[in-house]
Coordinates of C-alpha atoms and ligand atoms in Angstrom, one line a residue:
Chain X
X14 CA 72.3 66.5 128.7
X15 CA 73.2 69.1 126.2
X16 CA 76.4 71.1 126.2
X17 CA 77.4 74.5 124.9
X18 CA 80.8 75.7 123.8
X19 CA 82.5 78.6 125.5
X20 CA 85.0 80.1 123.1
X21 CA 87.5 82.9 123.4
X22 CA 90.0 84.1 120.8
X23 CA 93.5 85.6 120.8
X24 CA 94.2 87.3 117.5
X25 CA 97.6 88.6 116.4
X26 CA 97.4 91.2 113.7
X27 CA 100.4 92.7 112.0
X28 CA 100.2 96.5 112.1
X29 CA 100.7 98.2 108.7
X30 CA 104.0 100.0 109.1
X31 CA 107.1 100.5 107.0
X32 CA 109.5 99.7 109.8
X33 CA 109.7 97.4 112.8
X34 CA 108.4 98.2 116.3
X35 CA 111.6 99.4 117.9
X36 CA 114.1 99.7 115.0
X37 CA 114.1 101.1 111.5
X38 CA 114.5 97.8 109.7
X39 CA 112.0 97.3 107.0
X40 CA 108.9 95.1 107.5
X41 CA 108.6 94.2 103.8
X42 CA 107.7 90.6 103.1
X43 CA 109.5 88.0 101.1
X44 CA 113.0 89.6 101.0
X45 CA 116.3 87.8 101.5
X46 CA 116.3 86.0 104.9
X47 CA 118.0 88.0 107.7
X48 CA 118.4 91.0 105.4
X49 CA 116.2 93.2 107.6
X50 CA 118.2 92.9 110.8
X51 CA 120.2 95.3 113.0
X52 CA 121.6 95.4 116.6
X53 CA 118.2 96.1 118.0
X54 CA 116.2 93.3 116.5
X55 CA 119.0 90.8 116.8
X56 CA 119.2 91.7 120.5
X57 CA 122.9 92.7 120.5
X58 CA 124.2 94.0 123.7
X59 CA 123.9 97.8 124.1
X60 CA 121.3 98.3 121.4
X61 CA 118.5 100.7 122.4
X62 CA 114.9 100.2 121.1
X63 CA 113.0 103.3 120.1
X64 CA 109.2 103.0 119.6
X65 CA 107.7 103.5 116.1
X66 CA 105.1 106.3 116.3
X67 CA 103.1 104.7 113.4
X68 CA 102.7 101.5 115.5
X69 CA 101.3 103.6 118.2
X70 CA 98.8 105.4 115.9
X71 CA 97.7 102.1 114.4
X72 CA 97.3 100.6 117.8
X73 CA 95.1 103.5 119.0
X74 CA 93.0 103.3 115.8
X75 CA 92.4 99.6 116.3
X76 CA 91.5 100.2 119.9
X77 CA 88.9 102.9 118.9
X78 CA 87.5 100.7 116.2
X79 CA 87.1 97.9 118.8
X80 CA 85.3 100.4 121.1
X81 CA 88.0 100.0 123.7
X82 CA 89.0 102.5 126.3
X83 CA 92.4 103.8 125.1
X84 CA 94.8 104.1 128.0
X85 CA 96.2 107.6 128.8
X86 CA 99.1 105.8 130.3
X87 CA 100.7 102.5 129.0
X88 CA 104.0 100.8 129.3
X89 CA 106.0 98.0 127.7
X90 CA 107.0 94.9 129.6
X91 CA 109.5 92.2 128.9
X92 CA 108.0 88.7 128.6
X93 CA 110.9 86.4 129.4
X94 CA 111.4 83.0 127.8
X95 CA 114.0 81.1 125.8
X96 CA 113.3 80.1 122.2
X97 CA 115.6 80.4 119.2
X98 CA 113.3 82.7 117.3
X99 CA 113.7 85.3 120.1
X100 CA 117.2 86.6 120.1
X101 CA 116.8 88.8 123.2
X102 CA 115.4 86.0 125.2
X103 CA 112.4 88.2 125.9
X104 CA 109.6 89.6 123.8
X105 CA 108.6 93.2 124.3
X106 CA 104.9 93.2 125.0
X107 CA 102.4 94.9 127.2
X108 CA 101.2 93.3 130.4
X109 CA 100.0 95.4 133.3
X110 CA 99.2 98.6 131.4
X111 CA 98.0 97.7 127.9
X112 CA 97.2 100.3 125.3
X113 CA 93.5 99.3 124.9
X114 CA 91.0 97.7 127.3
X115 CA 87.4 96.8 127.5
X116 CA 85.8 97.0 124.1
X117 CA 83.3 95.0 122.1
X118 CA 82.4 93.9 118.5
X119 CA 78.9 93.4 117.4
X120 CA 78.3 90.2 115.4
X121 CA 75.2 88.2 114.3
X122 CA 74.6 85.0 116.2
X123 CA 73.5 81.9 114.5
X124 CA 69.8 83.1 114.5
X125 CA 70.8 86.4 112.9
X126 CA 70.4 88.4 116.2
X127 CA 73.0 91.0 117.1
X128 CA 75.3 90.0 119.9
X129 CA 78.2 91.7 121.6
X130 CA 81.6 89.9 121.9
X131 CA 83.6 91.6 124.6
X132 CA 87.2 92.6 123.9
X133 CA 89.3 92.2 127.1
X134 CA 92.3 94.0 125.8
X135 CA 94.2 94.9 122.6
X136 CA 97.9 95.4 123.3
X137 CA 101.1 96.1 121.3
X138 CA 103.9 93.6 121.0
X139 CA 106.7 92.5 118.7
X140 CA 106.7 89.5 116.5
X141 CA 109.4 86.7 116.8
X142 CA 111.6 85.4 114.0
X143 CA 110.6 82.5 111.7
X144 CA 111.8 79.0 112.3
X145 CA 112.3 76.5 109.5
X146 CA 113.1 72.9 110.3
X147 CA 115.4 70.7 108.4
X148 CA 113.7 68.0 106.3
X149 CA 115.8 65.5 108.2
X150 CA 114.0 65.0 111.6
X151 CA 117.4 64.8 113.2
X152 CA 118.7 67.9 111.4
X153 CA 118.9 71.4 112.9
X154 CA 116.4 74.4 112.7
X155 CA 117.1 77.6 110.8
X156 CA 116.1 81.1 111.8
X157 CA 115.2 84.1 109.7
X158 CA 114.9 87.2 111.8
X159 CA 113.3 89.4 109.2
X160 CA 109.9 89.2 111.0
X161 CA 111.5 89.6 114.4
X162 CA 110.4 92.9 115.9
X163 CA 107.5 93.5 113.4
X164 CA 104.7 95.3 115.3
X165 CA 101.7 93.2 116.2
X166 CA 98.4 94.0 118.0
X167 CA 97.2 91.1 120.1
X168 CA 93.4 91.2 120.5
X169 CA 92.1 89.1 123.4
X170 CA 88.3 88.5 123.6
X171 CA 86.1 87.6 126.5
X172 CA 84.8 84.0 126.4
X173 CA 81.6 85.3 124.7
X174 CA 81.6 83.2 121.6
X175 CA 79.3 80.2 121.5
X176 CA 79.6 78.4 118.2
X177 CA 82.3 77.8 115.5
X178 CA 80.2 79.9 113.0
X179 CA 80.1 82.8 115.5
X180 CA 83.9 82.6 115.7
X181 CA 84.1 82.7 112.0
X182 CA 81.9 85.8 111.7
X183 CA 83.7 87.5 114.5
X184 CA 87.0 87.0 112.8
X185 CA 85.6 88.3 109.5
X186 CA 84.3 91.4 111.4
X187 CA 87.7 92.0 112.9
X188 CA 89.5 91.6 109.6
X189 CA 87.1 94.0 107.9
X190 CA 87.5 96.6 110.6
X191 CA 91.3 96.4 110.6
X192 CA 91.3 96.7 106.8
X193 CA 88.8 99.6 106.8
X194 CA 90.9 101.5 109.3
X195 CA 94.1 100.5 107.4
X196 CA 95.5 99.3 110.7
X197 CA 96.5 96.1 109.0
X198 CA 96.2 94.5 105.6
X199 CA 95.4 91.2 107.3
X200 CA 97.0 89.3 104.4
X201 CA 96.6 85.7 105.7
X202 CA 99.1 84.2 103.3
X203 CA 101.8 86.5 104.7
X204 CA 100.8 85.5 108.2
X205 CA 99.5 89.0 109.0
X206 CA 96.6 87.6 111.0
X207 CA 97.0 84.5 113.2
X208 CA 94.5 83.1 115.6
X209 CA 94.7 81.1 118.9
X210 CA 91.5 79.8 120.3
X211 CA 90.4 78.6 123.7
X212 CA 87.4 76.3 123.9
X213 CA 85.7 74.5 126.7
X214 CA 82.3 72.9 127.0
X215 CA 79.7 73.3 129.8
X216 CA 76.2 72.1 130.5
X217 CA 73.8 74.3 128.7
X218 CA 72.7 77.1 131.0
X219 CA 75.7 76.8 133.5
X220 CA 77.6 79.9 134.3
X221 CA 80.9 78.2 135.2
X222 CA 83.6 77.1 132.8
X223 CA 84.8 73.6 131.8
X224 CA 88.3 72.5 131.2
X225 CA 89.7 74.6 128.4
X226 CA 91.7 73.5 125.4
X227 CA 93.9 75.9 123.5
X228 CA 94.4 75.5 119.8
X229 CA 97.4 77.6 118.6
X230 CA 98.5 79.4 115.6
X231 CA 95.9 79.1 112.8
X232 CA 96.1 81.4 109.8
X233 CA 92.9 80.6 108.0
X234 CA 89.3 81.4 109.3
X235 CA 88.0 78.2 107.7
X236 CA 90.6 76.2 109.7
X237 CA 89.6 78.0 112.9
X238 CA 86.0 77.0 112.2
X239 CA 86.9 73.4 111.4
X240 CA 89.2 73.1 114.4
X241 CA 86.4 74.3 116.7
X242 CA 83.8 72.0 115.1
X243 CA 86.2 69.1 115.7
X244 CA 86.8 70.2 119.4
X245 CA 83.0 70.5 120.1
X246 CA 82.5 66.9 118.9
X247 CA 85.6 65.6 120.6
X248 CA 85.0 67.2 124.0
X249 CA 81.2 66.4 123.9
X250 CA 82.0 62.8 123.3
X251 CA 84.5 62.7 126.2
X252 CA 82.1 64.4 128.6
X253 CA 79.2 62.2 127.5
X254 CA 81.2 59.1 128.3
X255 CA 81.7 60.5 131.8
X256 CA 85.4 61.0 131.4
X257 CA 87.3 64.1 132.3
X258 CA 89.2 66.4 130.0
X259 CA 92.7 67.5 130.8
X260 CA 93.8 71.0 129.9
X261 CA 95.9 70.9 126.7
X262 CA 97.5 72.9 124.1
X263 CA 96.7 71.5 120.6
X264 CA 97.4 72.2 117.0
X265 CA 95.1 71.9 114.0
X266 CA 96.3 69.3 111.6
X267 CA 94.9 70.3 108.2
X268 CA 95.6 67.0 106.5
X269 CA 93.7 65.1 109.2
X270 CA 91.1 67.9 109.7
X271 CA 91.6 67.3 113.4
X272 CA 93.3 68.9 116.4
X273 CA 96.2 67.0 117.9
X274 CA 98.1 67.6 121.2
X275 CA 101.1 69.9 120.6
X276 CA 104.4 68.3 121.3
X277 CA 106.1 70.5 123.8
X278 CA 109.2 70.2 125.8
X279 CA 108.6 70.0 129.5
X280 CA 109.5 73.6 130.3
X281 CA 109.1 75.9 133.2
X282 CA 106.5 78.5 132.3
X283 CA 106.8 81.7 134.2
X284 CA 107.3 84.7 132.0
X285 CA 108.4 87.0 134.8
X286 CA 107.0 90.1 133.2
X287 CA 108.5 93.4 134.3
X288 CA 108.5 96.9 132.8
X289 CA 111.2 97.3 130.1
X290 CA 113.7 99.8 131.4
X291 CA 114.8 100.6 127.9
X292 CA 111.4 101.9 126.9
X293 CA 109.6 104.9 128.4
X294 CA 105.9 105.2 129.2
X295 CA 103.4 106.2 126.5
X296 CA 101.0 108.9 127.6
X297 CA 98.1 110.2 125.6
X298 CA 95.8 113.2 126.3
X299 CA 92.1 113.0 126.0
X300 CA 92.4 115.5 123.0
X301 CA 94.9 113.3 121.2
X302 CA 92.6 110.3 121.5
X303 CA 89.7 112.3 120.4
X304 CA 91.5 113.6 117.4
X305 CA 92.3 110.1 116.2
X306 CA 88.7 109.1 117.0
X307 CA 87.5 111.8 114.6
X308 CA 89.9 110.7 111.9
X309 CA 88.6 107.1 112.0
X310 CA 87.2 106.1 108.6
X311 CA 83.7 104.8 108.3
X312 CA 83.5 101.3 109.8
X313 CA 82.0 98.3 108.0
X314 CA 78.7 98.2 109.8
X315 CA 78.0 101.9 109.3
X316 CA 79.0 101.7 105.7
X317 CA 76.6 98.8 105.0
X318 CA 73.7 100.7 106.6
X319 CA 74.5 103.9 104.7
X320 CA 75.1 102.4 101.3
X321 CA 71.9 100.4 101.6
X322 CA 69.8 103.5 102.3
X323 CA 71.6 106.0 100.1
X324 CA 71.8 103.8 97.0
X325 CA 68.8 101.7 97.5
X326 CA 70.7 98.4 97.6
X327 CA 69.7 95.0 99.1
X328 CA 71.2 93.4 102.2
X329 CA 73.1 91.0 99.9
X330 CA 74.5 93.8 97.8
X331 CA 76.0 95.6 100.7
X332 CA 77.1 92.4 102.4
X333 CA 79.3 91.6 99.5
X334 CA 80.3 95.2 98.5
X335 CA 81.4 96.0 102.0
X336 CA 83.3 92.8 102.6
X337 CA 86.2 94.9 101.4
X338 CA 86.4 98.7 101.9
X339 CA 88.2 99.0 98.6
X340 CA 85.3 97.3 96.8
X341 CA 82.8 99.5 98.6
X342 CA 84.8 102.7 97.8
X343 CA 85.1 101.6 94.2
X344 CA 81.3 101.2 94.0
X345 CA 80.7 104.7 95.5
X346 CA 83.2 106.3 93.1
X347 CA 81.5 104.7 90.2
X348 CA 77.9 105.2 91.4
X349 CA 78.3 108.7 92.6
X350 CA 75.8 110.9 90.7
X351 CA 74.6 108.0 88.5
X352 CA 70.9 107.6 88.0
X353 CA 70.7 103.9 88.8
X354 CA 73.4 102.9 91.3
X355 CA 71.8 99.5 91.6
X356 CA 72.9 98.7 88.1
X357 CA 76.5 99.6 88.9
X358 CA 76.3 97.4 92.0
X359 CA 75.0 94.5 90.0
X360 CA 77.8 94.9 87.5
X361 CA 80.4 95.0 90.2
X362 CA 78.9 91.9 91.9
X363 CA 78.8 89.9 88.7
X364 CA 81.2 91.1 86.1
X365 CA 83.9 92.8 88.2
X366 CA 84.1 90.2 90.9
X367 CA 84.2 87.5 88.1
X368 CA 87.3 89.1 86.5
X369 CA 89.0 89.7 89.8
X370 CA 88.6 86.0 90.7
X371 CA 89.6 84.8 87.3
X372 CA 92.7 86.8 87.2
X373 CA 93.3 86.5 91.0
X374 CA 93.9 90.2 91.3
X375 CA 92.9 92.8 93.8
X376 CA 90.6 95.6 93.0
X377 CA 93.6 98.0 93.2
X378 CA 95.2 96.1 90.3
X379 CA 92.2 96.3 88.1
X380 CA 92.8 98.5 85.1
X381 CA 89.1 99.5 84.9
X382 CA 88.9 102.5 87.2
X383 CA 85.5 103.6 88.5
X384 CA 85.5 106.5 86.0
X385 CA 86.2 104.0 83.1
X386 CA 83.4 101.8 84.3
X387 CA 81.0 104.9 84.2
X388 CA 82.1 105.6 80.6
X389 CA 81.1 102.0 79.7
X390 CA 77.7 102.6 81.3
X391 CA 77.3 105.9 79.5
X392 CA 77.8 104.0 76.2
X393 CA 75.1 101.5 77.1
X394 CA 72.7 104.2 78.2
X395 CA 73.1 106.1 75.1
X396 CA 72.5 102.9 73.1
X397 CA 75.9 103.1 71.4
X398 CA 76.4 99.4 72.5
X399 CA 74.1 96.7 73.8
X400 CA 74.5 95.1 77.3
X401 CA 75.9 92.0 75.7
X402 CA 78.6 93.8 73.8
X403 CA 79.3 95.8 76.9
X404 CA 80.4 92.6 78.7
X405 CA 82.9 91.9 75.9
X406 CA 84.1 95.5 75.9
X407 CA 84.6 95.2 79.7
X408 CA 86.7 92.1 79.4
X409 CA 88.8 93.9 76.8
X410 CA 89.1 96.9 79.2
X411 CA 90.3 94.7 82.0
X412 CA 92.9 93.2 79.6
X413 CA 94.1 96.3 77.8
X414 CA 93.3 99.1 80.2
X415 CA 91.9 101.1 77.3
X416 CA 88.7 103.1 77.7
X417 CA 85.3 101.7 76.5
X418 CA 85.0 104.2 73.7
X419 CA 88.5 103.5 72.4
X420 CA 87.7 99.8 72.2
X421 CA 84.2 100.3 70.7
X422 CA 85.8 102.6 68.1
X423 CA 88.8 100.3 67.4
X424 CA 86.8 97.1 67.0
X425 CA 83.8 98.7 65.3
X426 CA 81.4 97.5 68.0
X427 CA 79.0 100.4 67.7
X428 CA 75.4 99.1 67.9
X429 CA 73.7 99.1 64.5
X430 CA 70.7 101.3 64.9
X431 CA 70.2 102.1 61.3
X432 CA 66.8 100.7 60.4
X433 CA 67.5 100.1 56.8
X434 CA 70.6 98.1 57.5
X435 CA 68.7 95.9 60.0
X436 CA 65.8 95.4 57.6
X437 CA 68.2 94.2 55.0
X438 CA 69.7 91.6 57.3
X439 CA 66.3 90.4 58.5
X440 CA 65.0 90.0 55.0
X441 CA 68.1 87.9 54.2
X442 CA 67.6 85.8 57.3
X443 CA 64.0 85.1 56.4
X444 CA 65.0 84.0 53.0
X445 CA 67.7 81.7 54.4
X446 CA 65.4 80.1 57.0
X447 CA 62.2 79.3 55.0
X448 CA 61.3 76.3 57.0
X449 CA 61.6 78.0 60.4
X450 CA 59.7 81.0 59.2
X451 CA 56.9 78.6 58.0
X452 CA 56.9 77.0 61.5
X453 CA 56.5 80.4 63.1
X454 CA 53.7 81.4 60.8
X455 CA 52.0 78.0 61.6
X456 CA 51.9 79.0 65.3
X457 CA 55.2 77.7 66.6
X458 CA 56.0 81.1 68.2
X459 CA 59.0 79.9 70.2
X460 CA 61.2 79.7 67.1
X461 CA 61.3 83.5 67.2
X462 CA 64.3 83.4 69.5
X463 CA 66.1 81.3 67.0
X464 CA 65.6 83.8 64.3
X465 CA 66.7 86.7 66.5
X466 CA 69.8 84.7 67.2
X467 CA 70.5 84.3 63.5
X468 CA 70.1 88.0 62.9
X469 CA 72.5 88.9 65.8
X470 CA 75.0 86.4 64.5
X471 CA 75.0 88.0 61.1
X472 CA 75.5 91.4 62.6
X473 CA 78.2 90.1 65.0
X474 CA 76.0 91.0 68.0
X475 CA 76.0 94.6 67.0
X476 CA 72.4 95.1 65.9
X477 CA 70.2 96.8 68.5
X478 CA 68.2 94.0 70.1
X479 CA 65.2 96.2 70.5
X480 CA 65.1 97.1 66.8
X481 CA 65.7 93.5 65.7
X482 CA 62.8 92.3 67.8
X483 CA 60.5 95.0 66.5
X484 CA 61.3 94.7 62.8
X485 CA 61.5 90.9 62.8
X486 CA 58.1 90.6 64.3
X487 CA 56.7 93.0 61.9
X488 CA 58.1 91.1 58.9
X489 CA 57.0 87.7 60.2
X490 CA 53.5 88.8 61.0
X491 CA 53.0 90.6 57.6
Chain Y
X2 CA 110.5 86.1 151.8
X3 CA 111.9 82.6 152.2
X4 CA 114.2 81.0 149.6
X5 CA 114.9 77.3 149.6
X6 CA 116.8 75.0 147.3
X7 CA 113.7 74.3 145.2
X8 CA 113.3 78.0 144.5
X9 CA 116.9 78.4 143.5
X10 CA 116.6 75.5 141.1
X11 CA 113.4 76.9 139.6
X12 CA 115.0 80.3 139.1
X13 CA 118.1 78.7 137.6
X14 CA 116.0 76.6 135.3
X15 CA 114.1 79.7 134.1
X16 CA 117.4 81.5 133.5
X17 CA 118.7 78.5 131.5
X18 CA 121.6 78.0 134.0
X19 CA 122.8 74.8 135.4
X20 CA 124.3 75.2 138.9
X21 CA 126.4 72.8 140.9
X22 CA 125.5 72.1 144.4
X23 CA 128.0 74.6 145.8
X24 CA 126.8 77.3 143.5
X25 CA 123.3 76.7 144.5
X26 CA 124.2 77.3 148.2
X27 CA 126.1 80.4 147.2
X28 CA 123.2 81.7 145.2
X29 CA 120.8 81.0 148.0
X30 CA 122.9 83.1 150.3
X31 CA 123.2 86.0 147.8
X32 CA 119.6 86.0 146.8
X33 CA 118.6 86.0 150.5
X34 CA 120.8 89.0 151.1
X35 CA 119.2 90.8 148.2
X36 CA 115.7 90.0 149.4
X37 CA 116.5 91.2 152.9
X38 CA 117.7 94.4 151.5
X39 CA 114.5 94.8 149.5
X40 CA 112.5 94.2 152.7
X41 CA 113.7 97.6 153.9
X42 CA 111.3 99.1 151.3
X43 CA 108.3 97.5 152.9
X44 CA 109.0 99.5 156.0
X45 CA 108.1 102.6 154.1
X46 CA 104.6 104.0 154.0
X47 CA 103.8 103.7 150.3
X48 CA 100.1 104.5 150.6
X49 CA 99.0 106.3 147.4
X50 CA 102.4 106.0 145.7
X51 CA 102.1 104.7 142.1
X52 CA 104.5 102.0 141.1
X53 CA 107.4 103.3 139.1
X54 CA 107.9 101.9 135.6
X55 CA 110.7 104.1 134.6
X56 CA 113.3 106.0 136.6
X57 CA 114.4 108.7 134.3
X58 CA 111.1 110.6 134.0
X59 CA 111.0 110.5 130.3
X60 CA 107.9 109.7 128.3
X61 CA 106.7 109.4 124.7
X62 CA 110.1 108.9 123.0
X63 CA 109.2 107.8 119.5
X64 CA 110.6 107.8 116.1
X65 CA 109.2 108.3 112.6
X66 CA 108.2 105.2 110.6
X67 CA 111.0 105.6 108.0
X68 CA 113.2 102.7 106.9
X69 CA 116.8 103.1 107.9
X70 CA 119.9 101.1 107.5
X71 CA 120.0 97.4 108.3
X72 CA 123.0 95.0 108.4
X73 CA 124.6 93.7 105.3
X74 CA 124.1 90.0 105.1
X75 CA 127.8 89.4 105.5
X76 CA 127.8 91.3 108.8
X77 CA 124.9 89.2 110.0
X78 CA 126.8 86.0 109.0
X79 CA 129.7 87.1 111.1
X80 CA 127.5 87.6 114.2
X81 CA 125.9 84.2 113.8
X82 CA 127.4 81.4 116.0
X83 CA 126.5 79.1 113.1
X84 CA 125.3 80.0 109.6
X85 CA 124.0 78.1 106.7
X86 CA 122.1 78.9 103.5
X87 CA 121.4 82.4 104.6
X88 CA 120.0 81.4 108.0
X89 CA 121.1 81.2 111.6
X90 CA 121.5 77.5 112.5
X91 CA 120.1 76.4 115.9
X92 CA 119.6 73.1 117.6
X93 CA 116.3 71.6 116.5
X94 CA 113.4 72.8 118.6
X95 CA 110.6 70.4 117.7
Ligands
ZN19 ZN1 116.3 96.0 113.3

């Protein structure tokens, strides 16, 4: 008997705002614990929450990008439970009337065919504080409320995902979309994107659902994939042996690369949602929604298709370039009006990405702007420098932020195109390498490269390779 | 709606309250009275009436996304029932 997995995801994404959802405390990360707190986000009696308009805008944009129906009427609800990271003893969320419902995201399945993953809803809510536990297992816990009240979008999918790889690609697509629309920076290290998964197994072809397992709070796509792979194996084994699964909440233990049951206090679970009387309904007109729809930036899939056609790029090129809208925009700024955009794409995919990785910097922090990159290409095209020198100049540009021509000038890297000068060096090289030259003339043609290398060495790589080849061959053959 | 001892204990548990036996009986009586009172509503014909989510009739009250004043750490410290190393201290949860 063969089984298939039925997977659904819940994704929490931090909306990119300056202030919290219902108070004007800053959302900035890494500041002194509890320094971004006020009566509202500490849940002091009498404090009145007021909704952040930017959180609403970002929430609508996200909904539109996810092809959801944006509600013309939505309300906030209180989700009641006791936990020390939640000072009000309720979380403000949306329950009955969420902001966004019924969308979808297109992904490739494992055969490369397009498949729709349904979005059940994407609603607004506030984050809780951060708990830190004392090293001593008997010691207390500590709370930092800086994160408490930060706006989140919770995206809930239909159970439409079938494999761990699909889940991975889906998350990648969501992340790209949220970054393209600037709804969220999705910085995983800062916990701006967290994933809960539901997974059950059923006989292949069945329509019903098996017993589901929930794996909570993962902040890396690779871990989501590994946790799902582990669950597929674990659940299949249990079902094969004829045993039954019990519904469980589990955690992914990175060190064991396995999911383990979550230790939970036996607690009553009944959130008793009800509309928050402190917050008034949000209504939107059709026109307002349409205006935001029209202001949506180009989405990843559209950008890939357009760049591919417009600049004659390969699938691979656009796949990598468009994995970040910033990289894609950088490419367009540099390639705009240039005769061979493919060359620019190649440079970005090899040289630029290399230095970004080496220096662990983002494209925003790279000192070589698109205009500066174009200047470098102009120097290559007008034969002022060779491609090889250009790479060195590029590294220097990244380091110093100077322009290509400044560096070429300062370091005297101009390509030597003076025939007489090159002839002189070649004659010298021939004299110094008598034996090799004899070999060449005896028919060992492959030593030619060695001699070219020698000439380039003598000119510190500055001689025009084309001229060196031409003249050297001439001299050797004569 | 019927309310029994079990329901009272369930509700108390959700509210993080521990009630003595006498208090439970007292609560049962009070909650029953409240529910009876609410039953009057079901005598109304509410066909086509949308549920109310807010009573004041306001909508779309929002504010600009601009950082305002937060507490000074010293003030937060004063509010905290227990404070250590810049954090609120709470009984261990896991
Ligand atoms: Zn606050």
